[in-house]
Amino acid sequence: MTDSPEPLAGRSAVVVTASTRAASGVYPDRGGALVVETLREWGASVPDATVVPDGPSVGEALVAALATGPDLLLTTGGTGLTPTDGTPEATRPILDREVPGIAEAIRARGVAAGVPTAVLSRGLAGLAGHTLVVNLPGSTGGVRDALAVLADVLPHALSQVHGGDH
């Protein structure tokens, strides 16, 4: 992470959790809560996560989130291989440009952490206008790995999105 104690100070973010079971109250949304907590620690202004079931609700939540004009939109969940995992398919149409290196680094971090199945994540990253959008895995371990990757790149990436120098 950068030397700043709050490297995302002045930035806004939105978190969307795609989980049918969390949305129906079978268990609490731990992944989205962890993302929100971390982003707040980094100084970002972020409301509590929006939790939606897998399926069409994910795309609707992404469009609604983008309408608020955040600097950053992170999703958690729905990136696997099950028939209901559709977060990448809901994300791709809203992206103007993909940033594949972020998603690749997240998968690589998971593998390096000893989770060989991290390569099965189909998460995407890219730009929707001036919003950086990143799909994170749904497990809390996957979220932690992804946040470790993002800690090193978000301040610079968001600066570039808004016209900052390389």
Tab-separated table of C-alpha atoms in Angstrom:
chain	number	residue	atom	x	y	z
A	1	MET	CA	0.000	0.000	0.000
A	2	THR	CA	1.128	3.549	-0.519
A	3	ASP	CA	2.729	5.555	2.264
A	4	SER	CA	-0.487	7.504	2.838
A	5	PRO	CA	-2.520	6.252	5.795
A	6	GLU	CA	-5.689	6.768	3.724
A	7	PRO	CA	-4.675	6.246	0.091
A	8	LEU	CA	-8.283	6.466	-1.141
A	9	ALA	CA	-9.219	9.618	0.777
A	10	GLY	CA	-11.599	11.684	-1.313
A	11	ARG	CA	-12.588	8.691	-3.471
A	12	SER	CA	-16.025	7.110	-3.578
A	13	ALA	CA	-16.770	3.422	-3.947
A	14	VAL	CA	-19.716	1.056	-4.206
A	15	VAL	CA	-19.701	-2.664	-3.368
A	16	VAL	CA	-22.117	-5.212	-4.821
A	17	THR	CA	-22.292	-8.758	-3.448
A	18	ALA	CA	-23.720	-11.432	-5.743
A	19	SER	CA	-24.966	-14.247	-3.516
A	20	THR	CA	-28.372	-15.870	-3.614
A	21	ARG	CA	-27.920	-17.349	-0.149
A	22	ALA	CA	-26.710	-14.112	1.475
A	23	ALA	CA	-29.491	-12.161	-0.259
A	24	SER	CA	-32.086	-14.586	1.137
A	25	GLY	CA	-30.632	-14.447	4.663
A	26	VAL	CA	-29.199	-17.979	4.798
A	27	TYR	CA	-25.953	-16.428	6.031
A	28	PRO	CA	-24.541	-12.918	6.387
A	29	ASP	CA	-22.612	-11.225	3.604
A	30	ARG	CA	-19.063	-11.528	4.910
A	31	GLY	CA	-17.226	-10.830	1.646
A	32	GLY	CA	-18.969	-7.544	0.866
A	33	ALA	CA	-18.675	-6.435	4.477
A	34	LEU	CA	-14.925	-7.114	4.395
A	35	VAL	CA	-14.534	-5.084	1.192
A	36	VAL	CA	-16.521	-2.167	2.635
A	37	GLU	CA	-14.569	-2.217	5.894
A	38	THR	CA	-11.228	-2.242	4.067
A	39	LEU	CA	-12.178	0.536	1.669
A	40	ARG	CA	-13.294	2.685	4.595
A	41	GLU	CA	-9.970	2.022	6.341
A	42	TRP	CA	-8.275	3.210	3.155
A	43	GLY	CA	-10.283	6.458	3.348
A	44	ALA	CA	-12.897	5.847	0.669
A	45	SER	CA	-16.473	6.969	1.087
A	46	VAL	CA	-18.520	3.791	0.680
A	47	PRO	CA	-21.994	2.760	1.792
A	48	ASP	CA	-22.739	-0.730	3.032
A	49	ALA	CA	-22.652	-3.404	0.342
A	50	THR	CA	-25.684	-4.020	-1.819
A	51	VAL	CA	-26.488	-7.733	-1.649
A	52	VAL	CA	-28.356	-9.266	-4.572
A	53	PRO	CA	-29.104	-12.812	-5.687
A	54	ASP	CA	-27.181	-14.289	-8.598
A	55	GLY	CA	-28.912	-13.671	-11.912
A	56	PRO	CA	-30.397	-10.566	-13.536
A	57	SER	CA	-30.306	-8.640	-10.254
A	58	VAL	CA	-26.509	-8.405	-10.534
A	59	GLY	CA	-26.632	-6.425	-13.772
A	60	GLU	CA	-29.366	-4.186	-12.385
A	61	ALA	CA	-27.298	-3.508	-9.256
A	62	LEU	CA	-24.229	-2.666	-11.348
A	63	VAL	CA	-26.166	-0.171	-13.473
A	64	ALA	CA	-27.673	1.399	-10.342
A	65	ALA	CA	-24.240	1.615	-8.716
A	66	LEU	CA	-22.707	3.277	-11.767
A	67	ALA	CA	-25.517	5.839	-11.800
A	68	THR	CA	-24.137	7.187	-8.497
A	69	GLY	CA	-20.837	8.048	-10.233
A	70	PRO	CA	-18.344	6.233	-7.979
A	71	ASP	CA	-14.614	6.179	-8.599
A	72	LEU	CA	-14.587	2.459	-7.837
A	73	LEU	CA	-17.126	-0.353	-8.128
A	74	LEU	CA	-16.136	-3.682	-6.593
A	75	THR	CA	-18.192	-6.838	-6.784
A	76	THR	CA	-17.773	-9.996	-4.793
A	77	GLY	CA	-19.208	-13.363	-5.705
A	78	GLY	CA	-20.591	-14.964	-8.834
A	79	THR	CA	-17.248	-15.434	-10.586
A	80	GLY	CA	-17.024	-19.230	-10.420
A	81	LEU	CA	-18.197	-22.045	-12.662
A	82	THR	CA	-21.590	-22.905	-11.194
A	83	PRO	CA	-24.623	-22.440	-13.450
A	84	THR	CA	-25.756	-19.381	-11.460
A	85	ASP	CA	-22.357	-17.607	-11.431
A	86	GLY	CA	-22.903	-14.746	-13.857
A	87	THR	CA	-21.141	-11.698	-12.458
A	88	PRO	CA	-18.595	-11.489	-15.330
A	89	GLU	CA	-21.424	-11.723	-17.870
A	90	ALA	CA	-23.261	-8.905	-16.067
A	91	THR	CA	-20.064	-6.851	-15.871
A	92	ARG	CA	-18.747	-7.129	-19.427
A	93	PRO	CA	-21.567	-5.084	-21.077
A	94	ILE	CA	-21.013	-2.120	-18.742
A	95	LEU	CA	-17.273	-1.921	-19.442
A	96	ASP	CA	-15.853	0.480	-21.999
A	97	ARG	CA	-12.349	-0.987	-21.689
A	98	GLU	CA	-11.046	-4.057	-19.913
A	99	VAL	CA	-7.993	-3.977	-17.637
A	100	PRO	CA	-7.093	-7.674	-17.683
A	101	GLY	CA	-3.908	-7.368	-15.644
A	102	ILE	CA	-5.862	-6.641	-12.463
A	103	ALA	CA	-7.990	-9.791	-12.747
A	104	GLU	CA	-4.935	-11.826	-13.714
A	105	ALA	CA	-3.024	-10.540	-10.685
A	106	ILE	CA	-5.925	-11.412	-8.371
A	107	ARG	CA	-6.013	-14.973	-9.685
A	108	ALA	CA	-2.219	-15.272	-9.439
A	109	ARG	CA	-2.276	-14.000	-5.849
A	110	GLY	CA	-4.758	-16.710	-4.910
A	111	VAL	CA	-2.627	-19.415	-6.485
A	112	ALA	CA	0.478	-18.064	-4.738
A	113	ALA	CA	-1.451	-18.188	-1.455
A	114	GLY	CA	-1.907	-21.928	-1.955
A	115	VAL	CA	-5.360	-21.979	-3.543
A	116	PRO	CA	-4.913	-23.671	-6.932
A	117	THR	CA	-8.630	-23.316	-7.691
A	118	ALA	CA	-8.182	-19.527	-7.799
A	119	VAL	CA	-7.511	-19.967	-11.528
A	120	LEU	CA	-11.178	-20.935	-11.927
A	121	SER	CA	-12.334	-17.404	-11.081
A	122	ARG	CA	-13.690	-15.682	-14.174
A	123	GLY	CA	-13.609	-12.202	-12.659
A	124	LEU	CA	-13.078	-9.168	-14.871
A	125	ALA	CA	-11.695	-5.685	-14.345
A	126	GLY	CA	-12.144	-2.617	-16.497
A	127	LEU	CA	-13.407	0.908	-16.904
A	128	ALA	CA	-17.010	1.999	-17.150
A	129	GLY	CA	-16.597	5.666	-17.972
A	130	HIS	CA	-14.504	7.060	-15.115
A	131	THR	CA	-15.294	4.173	-12.771
A	132	LEU	CA	-12.866	1.321	-12.217
A	133	VAL	CA	-14.850	-1.916	-11.924
A	134	VAL	CA	-13.304	-5.074	-10.459
A	135	ASN	CA	-14.910	-8.477	-9.839
A	136	LEU	CA	-13.596	-10.166	-6.686
A	137	PRO	CA	-14.156	-13.801	-5.714
A	138	GLY	CA	-16.928	-14.572	-3.249
A	139	SER	CA	-14.951	-16.323	-0.509
A	140	THR	CA	-13.468	-14.220	2.269
A	141	GLY	CA	-10.036	-15.708	1.525
A	142	GLY	CA	-10.394	-14.734	-2.126
A	143	VAL	CA	-11.531	-11.270	-1.091
A	144	ARG	CA	-8.467	-10.853	1.147
A	145	ASP	CA	-6.154	-11.945	-1.666
A	146	ALA	CA	-7.856	-9.554	-4.089
A	147	LEU	CA	-7.669	-6.641	-1.661
A	148	ALA	CA	-3.946	-7.295	-1.204
A	149	VAL	CA	-3.520	-6.877	-4.970
A	150	LEU	CA	-5.731	-3.792	-5.086
A	151	ALA	CA	-3.913	-2.150	-2.178
A	152	ASP	CA	-0.839	-1.815	-4.358
A	153	VAL	CA	-2.545	-0.498	-7.487
A	154	LEU	CA	-5.766	1.382	-6.674
A	155	PRO	CA	-4.341	4.809	-5.825
A	156	HIS	CA	-2.300	4.899	-9.053
A	157	ALA	CA	-5.065	3.381	-11.171
A	158	LEU	CA	-7.696	5.829	-9.948
A	159	SER	CA	-5.322	8.725	-10.477
A	160	GLN	CA	-4.782	7.628	-14.080
A	161	VAL	CA	-8.502	7.189	-14.707
A	162	HIS	CA	-8.969	10.817	-13.725
A	163	GLY	CA	-6.114	12.100	-15.898
A	164	GLY	CA	-3.139	11.686	-13.573
A	165	ASP	CA	0.330	11.147	-14.951
A	166	HIS	CA	1.936	7.743	-15.355
